[in-house]
mmCIF file of C-alpha atoms in Angstrom:
data_model
loop_
_atom_site.group_PDB
_atom_site.id
_atom_site.type_symbol
_atom_site.label_atom_id
_atom_site.label_comp_id
_atom_site.label_asym_id
_atom_site.label_seq_id
_atom_site.Cartn_x
_atom_site.Cartn_y
_atom_site.Cartn_z
ATOM 1 C CA MET A 11 48.823 -19.832 40.018
ATOM 2 C CA PRO A 12 45.504 -18.475 38.656
ATOM 3 C CA THR A 13 42.769 -21.042 38.129
ATOM 4 C CA VAL A 14 40.647 -21.027 34.980
ATOM 5 C CA LEU A 15 37.659 -23.243 34.203
ATOM 6 C CA ILE A 16 36.664 -23.700 30.563
ATOM 7 C CA THR A 17 33.516 -25.419 29.325
ATOM 8 C CA GLY A 18 33.373 -27.348 26.064
ATOM 9 C CA CYS A 19 37.036 -28.362 25.793
ATOM 10 C CA SER A 20 36.667 -31.487 23.672
ATOM 11 C CA SER A 21 38.118 -29.845 20.545
ATOM 12 C CA GLY A 22 38.430 -26.620 18.566
ATOM 13 C CA ILE A 23 38.233 -23.339 20.432
ATOM 14 C CA GLY A 24 37.770 -24.916 23.865
ATOM 15 C CA ARG A 25 40.812 -27.172 23.579
ATOM 16 C CA ALA A 26 42.915 -24.343 22.128
ATOM 17 C CA LEU A 27 41.926 -22.100 25.040
ATOM 18 C CA ALA A 28 42.862 -24.828 27.518
ATOM 19 C CA ASP A 29 46.275 -25.225 25.887
ATOM 20 C CA ALA A 30 46.930 -21.474 25.789
ATOM 21 C CA PHE A 31 46.047 -20.823 29.418
ATOM 22 C CA ARG A 32 47.962 -23.863 30.680
ATOM 23 C CA ASP A 33 51.067 -22.861 28.717
ATOM 24 C CA ALA A 34 50.767 -19.372 30.245
ATOM 25 C CA GLY A 35 50.952 -20.800 33.758
ATOM 26 C CA HIS A 36 47.305 -21.155 34.732
ATOM 27 C CA GLU A 37 45.812 -24.172 36.429
ATOM 28 C CA VAL A 38 43.232 -25.252 33.870
ATOM 29 C CA TRP A 39 40.072 -27.135 34.773
ATOM 30 C CA ALA A 40 39.002 -28.423 31.366
ATOM 31 C CA THR A 41 35.486 -29.808 31.085
ATOM 32 C CA ALA A 42 33.733 -31.844 28.415
ATOM 33 C CA ARG A 43 30.503 -33.780 28.159
ATOM 34 C CA LYS A 44 31.698 -37.107 26.731
ATOM 35 C CA PRO A 45 33.780 -39.482 28.913
ATOM 36 C CA GLU A 46 36.258 -40.207 26.108
ATOM 37 C CA ASP A 47 36.942 -36.481 25.711
ATOM 38 C CA VAL A 48 37.475 -36.115 29.458
ATOM 39 C CA GLU A 49 39.971 -38.991 29.335
ATOM 40 C CA ARG A 50 41.922 -37.300 26.533
ATOM 41 C CA LEU A 51 42.022 -34.034 28.458
ATOM 42 C CA ALA A 52 43.251 -35.798 31.586
ATOM 43 C CA ALA A 53 45.937 -37.597 29.571
ATOM 44 C CA ALA A 54 47.057 -34.193 28.257
ATOM 45 C CA GLY A 55 47.684 -33.028 31.826
ATOM 46 C CA PHE A 56 44.615 -30.906 32.507
ATOM 47 C CA THR A 57 42.428 -31.119 35.580
ATOM 48 C CA ALA A 58 39.691 -32.714 33.524
ATOM 49 C CA ARG A 59 36.111 -33.086 34.674
ATOM 50 C CA PRO A 60 32.928 -34.355 32.993
ATOM 51 C CA LEU A 61 30.334 -31.633 32.673
ATOM 52 C CA ASP A 62 27.010 -31.410 30.924
ATOM 53 C CA VAL A 63 26.364 -27.679 31.207
ATOM 54 C CA ASN A 64 22.612 -28.380 31.163
ATOM 55 C CA ASP A 65 22.795 -30.554 34.305
ATOM 56 C CA PRO A 66 22.232 -28.474 37.489
ATOM 57 C CA GLN A 67 23.420 -31.296 39.755
ATOM 58 C CA ALA A 68 26.670 -31.621 37.827
ATOM 59 C CA LEU A 69 27.208 -27.877 38.194
ATOM 60 C CA THR A 70 26.636 -28.100 41.945
ATOM 61 C CA ARG A 71 29.163 -30.944 42.273
ATOM 62 C CA LEU A 72 31.737 -29.020 40.244
ATOM 63 C CA ALA A 73 31.283 -25.866 42.314
ATOM 64 C CA GLU A 74 31.794 -27.876 45.508
ATOM 65 C CA GLU A 75 34.960 -29.496 44.157
ATOM 66 C CA LEU A 76 36.638 -26.339 42.853
ATOM 67 C CA PRO A 77 38.842 -24.835 45.568
ATOM 68 C CA THR A 78 39.137 -21.462 43.871
ATOM 69 C CA LEU A 79 38.373 -19.809 40.540
ATOM 70 C CA ASP A 80 39.884 -16.748 38.904
ATOM 71 C CA ILE A 81 38.563 -17.005 35.339
ATOM 72 C CA LEU A 82 35.447 -18.710 33.994
ATOM 73 C CA ILE A 83 35.266 -19.160 30.221
ATOM 74 C CA ASN A 84 31.761 -20.033 29.013
ATOM 75 C CA ASN A 85 32.639 -21.680 25.718
ATOM 76 C CA ALA A 86 30.306 -24.693 25.427
ATOM 77 C CA GLY A 87 27.805 -24.392 22.599
ATOM 78 C CA TYR A 88 26.811 -25.576 19.148
ATOM 79 C CA GLY A 89 25.206 -24.238 15.996
ATOM 80 C CA ALA A 90 21.690 -25.266 14.965
ATOM 81 C CA MET A 91 21.524 -24.760 11.198
ATOM 82 C CA GLY A 92 18.592 -24.943 8.832
ATOM 83 C CA PRO A 93 15.400 -23.021 8.066
ATOM 84 C CA LEU A 94 13.965 -21.512 11.222
ATOM 85 C CA LEU A 95 10.441 -22.821 10.629
ATOM 86 C CA ASP A 96 11.666 -26.342 9.844
ATOM 87 C CA GLY A 97 13.295 -26.579 13.260
ATOM 88 C CA GLY A 98 10.468 -24.768 14.989
ATOM 89 C CA VAL A 99 10.198 -24.181 18.709
ATOM 90 C CA ASP A 100 11.818 -27.495 19.694
ATOM 91 C CA ALA A 101 15.047 -26.735 17.841
ATOM 92 C CA MET A 102 15.144 -23.225 19.266
ATOM 93 C CA GLN A 103 14.644 -24.522 22.801
ATOM 94 C CA ARG A 104 17.547 -26.954 22.405
ATOM 95 C CA GLN A 105 19.740 -24.216 20.957
ATOM 96 C CA PHE A 106 18.947 -21.730 23.711
ATOM 97 C CA GLN A 107 19.257 -24.380 26.420
ATOM 98 C CA THR A 108 22.932 -24.963 25.653
ATOM 99 C CA ASN A 109 24.057 -21.613 24.233
ATOM 100 C CA VAL A 110 22.103 -19.263 26.524
ATOM 101 C CA PHE A 111 20.432 -20.845 29.560
ATOM 102 C CA ALA A 112 23.464 -22.980 30.425
ATOM 103 C CA LEU A 113 25.727 -19.923 30.310
ATOM 104 C CA VAL A 114 23.642 -18.357 33.075
ATOM 105 C CA GLY A 115 23.478 -21.641 34.967
ATOM 106 C CA VAL A 116 27.238 -22.174 34.939
ATOM 107 C CA THR A 117 27.965 -18.586 35.944
ATOM 108 C CA ARG A 118 25.383 -18.706 38.728
ATOM 109 C CA ALA A 119 26.799 -21.940 40.142
ATOM 110 C CA LEU A 120 30.361 -20.594 40.178
ATOM 111 C CA PHE A 121 29.567 -17.019 41.185
ATOM 112 C CA PRO A 122 30.500 -17.488 44.890
ATOM 113 C CA LEU A 123 34.022 -18.532 43.848
ATOM 114 C CA LEU A 124 34.314 -15.676 41.365
ATOM 115 C CA ARG A 125 33.081 -13.222 43.961
ATOM 116 C CA ARG A 126 35.695 -14.419 46.426
ATOM 117 C CA SER A 127 38.529 -13.990 43.911
ATOM 118 C CA ARG A 128 37.077 -10.870 42.257
ATOM 119 C CA GLY A 129 37.482 -12.862 39.099
ATOM 120 C CA LEU A 130 36.636 -12.658 35.416
ATOM 121 C CA VAL A 131 33.842 -14.168 33.324
ATOM 122 C CA VAL A 132 34.554 -14.620 29.607
ATOM 123 C CA ASN A 133 31.552 -15.416 27.407
ATOM 124 C CA ILE A 134 32.226 -16.752 23.923
ATOM 125 C CA GLY A 135 29.644 -15.143 21.656
ATOM 126 C CA SER A 136 29.818 -14.810 17.866
ATOM 127 C CA VAL A 137 29.681 -12.221 15.121
ATOM 128 C CA SER A 138 26.583 -14.186 14.066
ATOM 129 C CA GLY A 139 24.818 -12.427 16.905
ATOM 130 C CA VAL A 140 25.484 -9.131 15.100
ATOM 131 C CA LEU A 141 25.144 -10.056 11.425
ATOM 132 C CA VAL A 142 22.129 -12.363 11.182
ATOM 133 C CA THR A 143 22.109 -14.729 8.217
ATOM 134 C CA PRO A 144 19.451 -17.028 6.783
ATOM 135 C CA PHE A 145 19.492 -20.722 7.700
ATOM 136 C CA ALA A 146 21.133 -19.948 11.058
ATOM 137 C CA GLY A 147 18.305 -18.076 12.747
ATOM 138 C CA ALA A 148 18.241 -20.042 16.001
ATOM 139 C CA TYR A 149 22.027 -19.874 16.347
ATOM 140 C CA CYS A 150 22.193 -16.157 15.531
ATOM 141 C CA ALA A 151 19.402 -15.458 18.015
ATOM 142 C CA SER A 152 21.175 -17.420 20.738
ATOM 143 C CA LYS A 153 24.401 -15.475 20.230
ATOM 144 C CA ALA A 154 22.506 -12.169 20.205
ATOM 145 C CA ALA A 155 21.098 -13.282 23.552
ATOM 146 C CA VAL A 156 24.622 -14.033 24.789
ATOM 147 C CA HIS A 157 25.585 -10.462 23.878
ATOM 148 C CA ALA A 158 22.638 -9.009 25.819
ATOM 149 C CA LEU A 159 23.207 -11.260 28.835
ATOM 150 C CA THR A 160 26.899 -10.384 28.897
ATOM 151 C CA ASP A 161 26.025 -6.693 29.021
ATOM 152 C CA ALA A 162 23.614 -7.322 31.886
ATOM 153 C CA LEU A 163 26.078 -9.490 33.815
ATOM 154 C CA ARG A 164 28.857 -6.942 33.393
ATOM 155 C CA LEU A 165 26.692 -4.301 35.060
ATOM 156 C CA GLU A 166 25.239 -6.544 37.758
ATOM 157 C CA LEU A 167 28.525 -8.177 38.809
ATOM 158 C CA ALA A 168 30.527 -4.935 38.889
ATOM 159 C CA PRO A 169 29.669 -4.145 42.550
ATOM 160 C CA PHE A 170 31.260 -7.470 43.529
ATOM 161 C CA GLY A 171 34.471 -6.758 41.648
ATOM 162 C CA VAL A 172 33.737 -9.495 39.089
ATOM 163 C CA ARG A 173 34.574 -8.419 35.558
ATOM 164 C CA VAL A 174 32.784 -9.690 32.441
ATOM 165 C CA MET A 175 34.119 -9.794 28.883
ATOM 166 C CA GLU A 176 32.527 -11.000 25.656
ATOM 167 C CA VAL A 177 34.525 -12.527 22.811
ATOM 168 C CA GLN A 178 32.951 -12.578 19.346
ATOM 169 C CA PRO A 179 34.852 -14.977 17.082
ATOM 170 C CA GLY A 180 34.756 -14.773 13.333
ATOM 171 C CA ALA A 181 35.785 -17.799 11.265
ATOM 172 C CA ILE A 182 37.923 -20.041 13.492
ATOM 173 C CA ALA A 183 39.324 -23.425 12.456
ATOM 174 C CA SER A 184 37.354 -25.999 14.466
ATOM 175 C CA GLN A 185 34.830 -28.821 14.232
ATOM 176 C CA PHE A 186 31.979 -26.292 14.389
ATOM 177 C CA ALA A 187 31.219 -26.532 10.654
ATOM 178 C CA SER A 188 31.058 -30.330 10.577
ATOM 179 C CA HIS A 189 28.764 -30.367 13.596
ATOM 180 C CA ALA A 190 26.620 -27.596 12.089
ATOM 181 C CA GLN A 191 26.427 -29.457 8.784
ATOM 182 C CA HIS A 192 25.305 -32.585 10.606
ATOM 183 C CA GLU A 193 22.615 -30.561 12.402
ATOM 184 C CA ALA A 194 21.382 -29.213 9.059
ATOM 185 C CA GLU A 195 21.313 -32.688 7.507
ATOM 186 C CA GLN A 196 19.307 -34.033 10.436
ATOM 187 C CA LEU A 197 16.776 -31.236 10.150
ATOM 188 C CA LEU A 198 16.286 -30.841 6.405
ATOM 189 C CA ALA A 199 13.956 -33.314 4.683
ATOM 190 C CA PRO A 200 12.584 -33.622 1.125
ATOM 191 C CA THR A 201 9.212 -32.484 2.484
ATOM 192 C CA SER A 202 10.683 -29.109 3.507
ATOM 193 C CA PRO A 203 9.632 -26.079 1.412
ATOM 194 C CA TRP A 204 13.352 -25.157 1.434
ATOM 195 C CA TRP A 205 14.534 -28.527 0.070
ATOM 196 C CA PRO A 206 15.485 -26.962 -3.316
ATOM 197 C CA LEU A 207 17.956 -24.760 -1.397
ATOM 198 C CA ARG A 208 19.678 -27.606 0.426
ATOM 199 C CA GLU A 209 23.069 -26.775 -1.113
ATOM 200 C CA GLN A 210 22.831 -23.166 0.093
ATOM 201 C CA ILE A 211 21.827 -24.391 3.550
ATOM 202 C CA GLN A 212 24.883 -26.627 3.643
ATOM 203 C CA ALA A 213 26.995 -23.688 2.492
ATOM 204 C CA ARG A 214 25.793 -21.665 5.481
ATOM 205 C CA ALA A 215 26.681 -24.522 7.796
ATOM 206 C CA ARG A 216 30.210 -24.524 6.350
ATOM 207 C CA ALA A 217 30.626 -20.730 6.452
ATOM 208 C CA SER A 218 32.589 -20.729 9.710
ATOM 209 C CA GLN A 219 35.430 -22.504 7.886
ATOM 210 C CA ASP A 220 35.787 -19.865 5.157
ATOM 211 C CA ARG A 221 39.492 -18.970 5.437
ATOM 212 C CA PRO A 222 39.450 -19.626 9.177
ATOM 213 C CA THR A 223 41.889 -18.260 11.716
ATOM 214 C CA PRO A 224 43.791 -21.038 13.533
ATOM 215 C CA ALA A 225 42.210 -21.861 16.869
ATOM 216 C CA ALA A 226 45.590 -21.484 18.593
ATOM 217 C CA SER A 227 45.915 -17.895 17.336
ATOM 218 C CA PHE A 228 42.397 -17.138 18.525
ATOM 219 C CA ALA A 229 43.175 -18.577 21.957
ATOM 220 C CA GLN A 230 46.311 -16.450 22.273
ATOM 221 C CA GLY A 231 44.194 -13.389 21.502
ATOM 222 C CA VAL A 232 41.741 -14.279 24.266
ATOM 223 C CA LEU A 233 44.582 -14.892 26.707
ATOM 224 C CA ALA A 234 46.118 -11.507 25.891
ATOM 225 C CA ALA A 235 42.753 -9.766 26.376
ATOM 226 C CA THR A 236 42.308 -11.268 29.859
ATOM 227 C CA ARG A 237 45.640 -9.724 30.865
ATOM 228 C CA ARG A 238 44.783 -6.198 29.779
ATOM 229 C CA SER A 239 43.919 -3.564 32.346
ATOM 230 C CA PRO A 240 41.144 -2.761 32.282
ATOM 231 C CA VAL A 241 39.781 -5.919 30.704
ATOM 232 C CA PRO A 242 38.029 -4.980 27.442
ATOM 233 C CA VAL A 243 34.246 -5.183 27.285
ATOM 234 C CA LEU A 244 34.233 -6.769 23.832
ATOM 235 C CA VAL A 245 36.933 -8.551 21.834
ATOM 236 C CA ARG A 246 36.565 -9.602 18.203
ATOM 237 C CA LEU A 247 39.030 -12.151 16.863
ATOM 238 C CA GLY A 248 39.335 -14.170 13.679
ATOM 239 C CA ASN A 249 38.626 -13.745 9.998
ATOM 240 C CA GLY A 250 35.526 -11.607 9.411
ATOM 241 C CA SER A 251 35.163 -10.634 13.062
ATOM 242 C CA THR A 252 35.451 -6.916 12.318
ATOM 243 C CA ALA A 253 34.285 -6.768 8.695
ATOM 244 C CA LEU A 254 30.949 -8.531 9.207
ATOM 245 C CA PRO A 255 29.736 -6.367 12.116
ATOM 246 C CA LEU A 256 30.849 -3.330 10.109
ATOM 247 C CA LEU A 257 28.666 -4.437 7.194
ATOM 248 C CA ALA A 258 25.730 -4.892 9.547
ATOM 249 C CA ARG A 259 26.238 -1.381 10.893
ATOM 250 C CA VAL A 260 26.835 0.631 7.702
ATOM 251 C CA LEU A 261 24.821 -1.078 4.955
ATOM 252 C CA PRO A 262 21.191 -0.015 4.571
ATOM 253 C CA ARG A 263 18.919 -2.806 5.731
ATOM 254 C CA ARG A 264 17.376 -3.469 2.331
ATOM 255 C CA LEU A 265 20.785 -3.600 0.662
ATOM 256 C CA LEU A 266 22.104 -5.997 3.281
ATOM 257 C CA ASP A 267 19.016 -8.167 2.838
ATOM 258 C CA TRP A 268 19.634 -8.265 -0.920
ATOM 259 C CA VAL A 269 23.273 -9.245 -0.424
ATOM 260 C CA LEU A 270 22.351 -12.076 1.935
ATOM 261 C CA ARG A 271 19.461 -13.283 -0.191
ATOM 262 C CA LYS A 272 21.762 -13.364 -3.228
ATOM 263 C CA ARG A 273 24.491 -15.181 -1.289
ATOM 264 C CA PHE A 274 22.097 -17.907 -0.150
ATOM 265 C CA GLY A 275 19.891 -18.285 -3.223
ATOM 266 C CA LEU A 276 16.849 -16.492 -1.859
ATOM 267 C CA LEU A 277 16.253 -14.035 -4.685
ATOM 268 C CA ARG A 278 14.120 -16.429 -6.720
ATOM 269 C CA GLY A 279 10.715 -17.745 -5.773
ATOM 270 C CA LEU A 280 10.129 -21.272 -4.557
#
């Protein structure tokens, strides 16, 4: 029975992935940060463990407890929304800590197990790393970094027989939008130069729920990709996952800028 470990399984994509892999016959180690989420995962029959992906000691304990590992799915992450300069360096550091640095930390901690099994690393990126939008600069940058790191890991782990795949979701039904909206509300204040555009900022936070693909369908797509031979380098799943990168590739930069500025109310002066 192959063993898969998934980070960020409290809800949405992570929980759907856990369900899909368990139903397909895998032993699923499902991790979450909050104790109540871990309890729910355990009650659902998973091998549930608490894990803050930013805690090196927790990663060491998990690596020592895992007997074997065939697939690692780096899913944990969140979306920092709001004007880039409002959040500043602090917001970017928090965003990169969870979405980027932790991905490397988790993979590094579990690499000996993956090397032993000649396993697979699956990094959950985003089409936002390809098509950058206003009011999501830190998030888009973090997912662009995930793309670059995945490319590097795929090359560097190849001699050990460890394969690496990136998944770039489009709009997937999850709690991402509500969390992103909360992040934007926490950041944006009446003193912000972008306060007059608060409705457009909220609209960007909600964009991931624009005709979203069910999380269960997304998870089945990821499962199917892990079973292909050879494993694909990049998989795009969900509404907008192919159209948005295509726009980024074919539209002239100035035209794309105009489209995005119009969409988010940035054509007029403030």
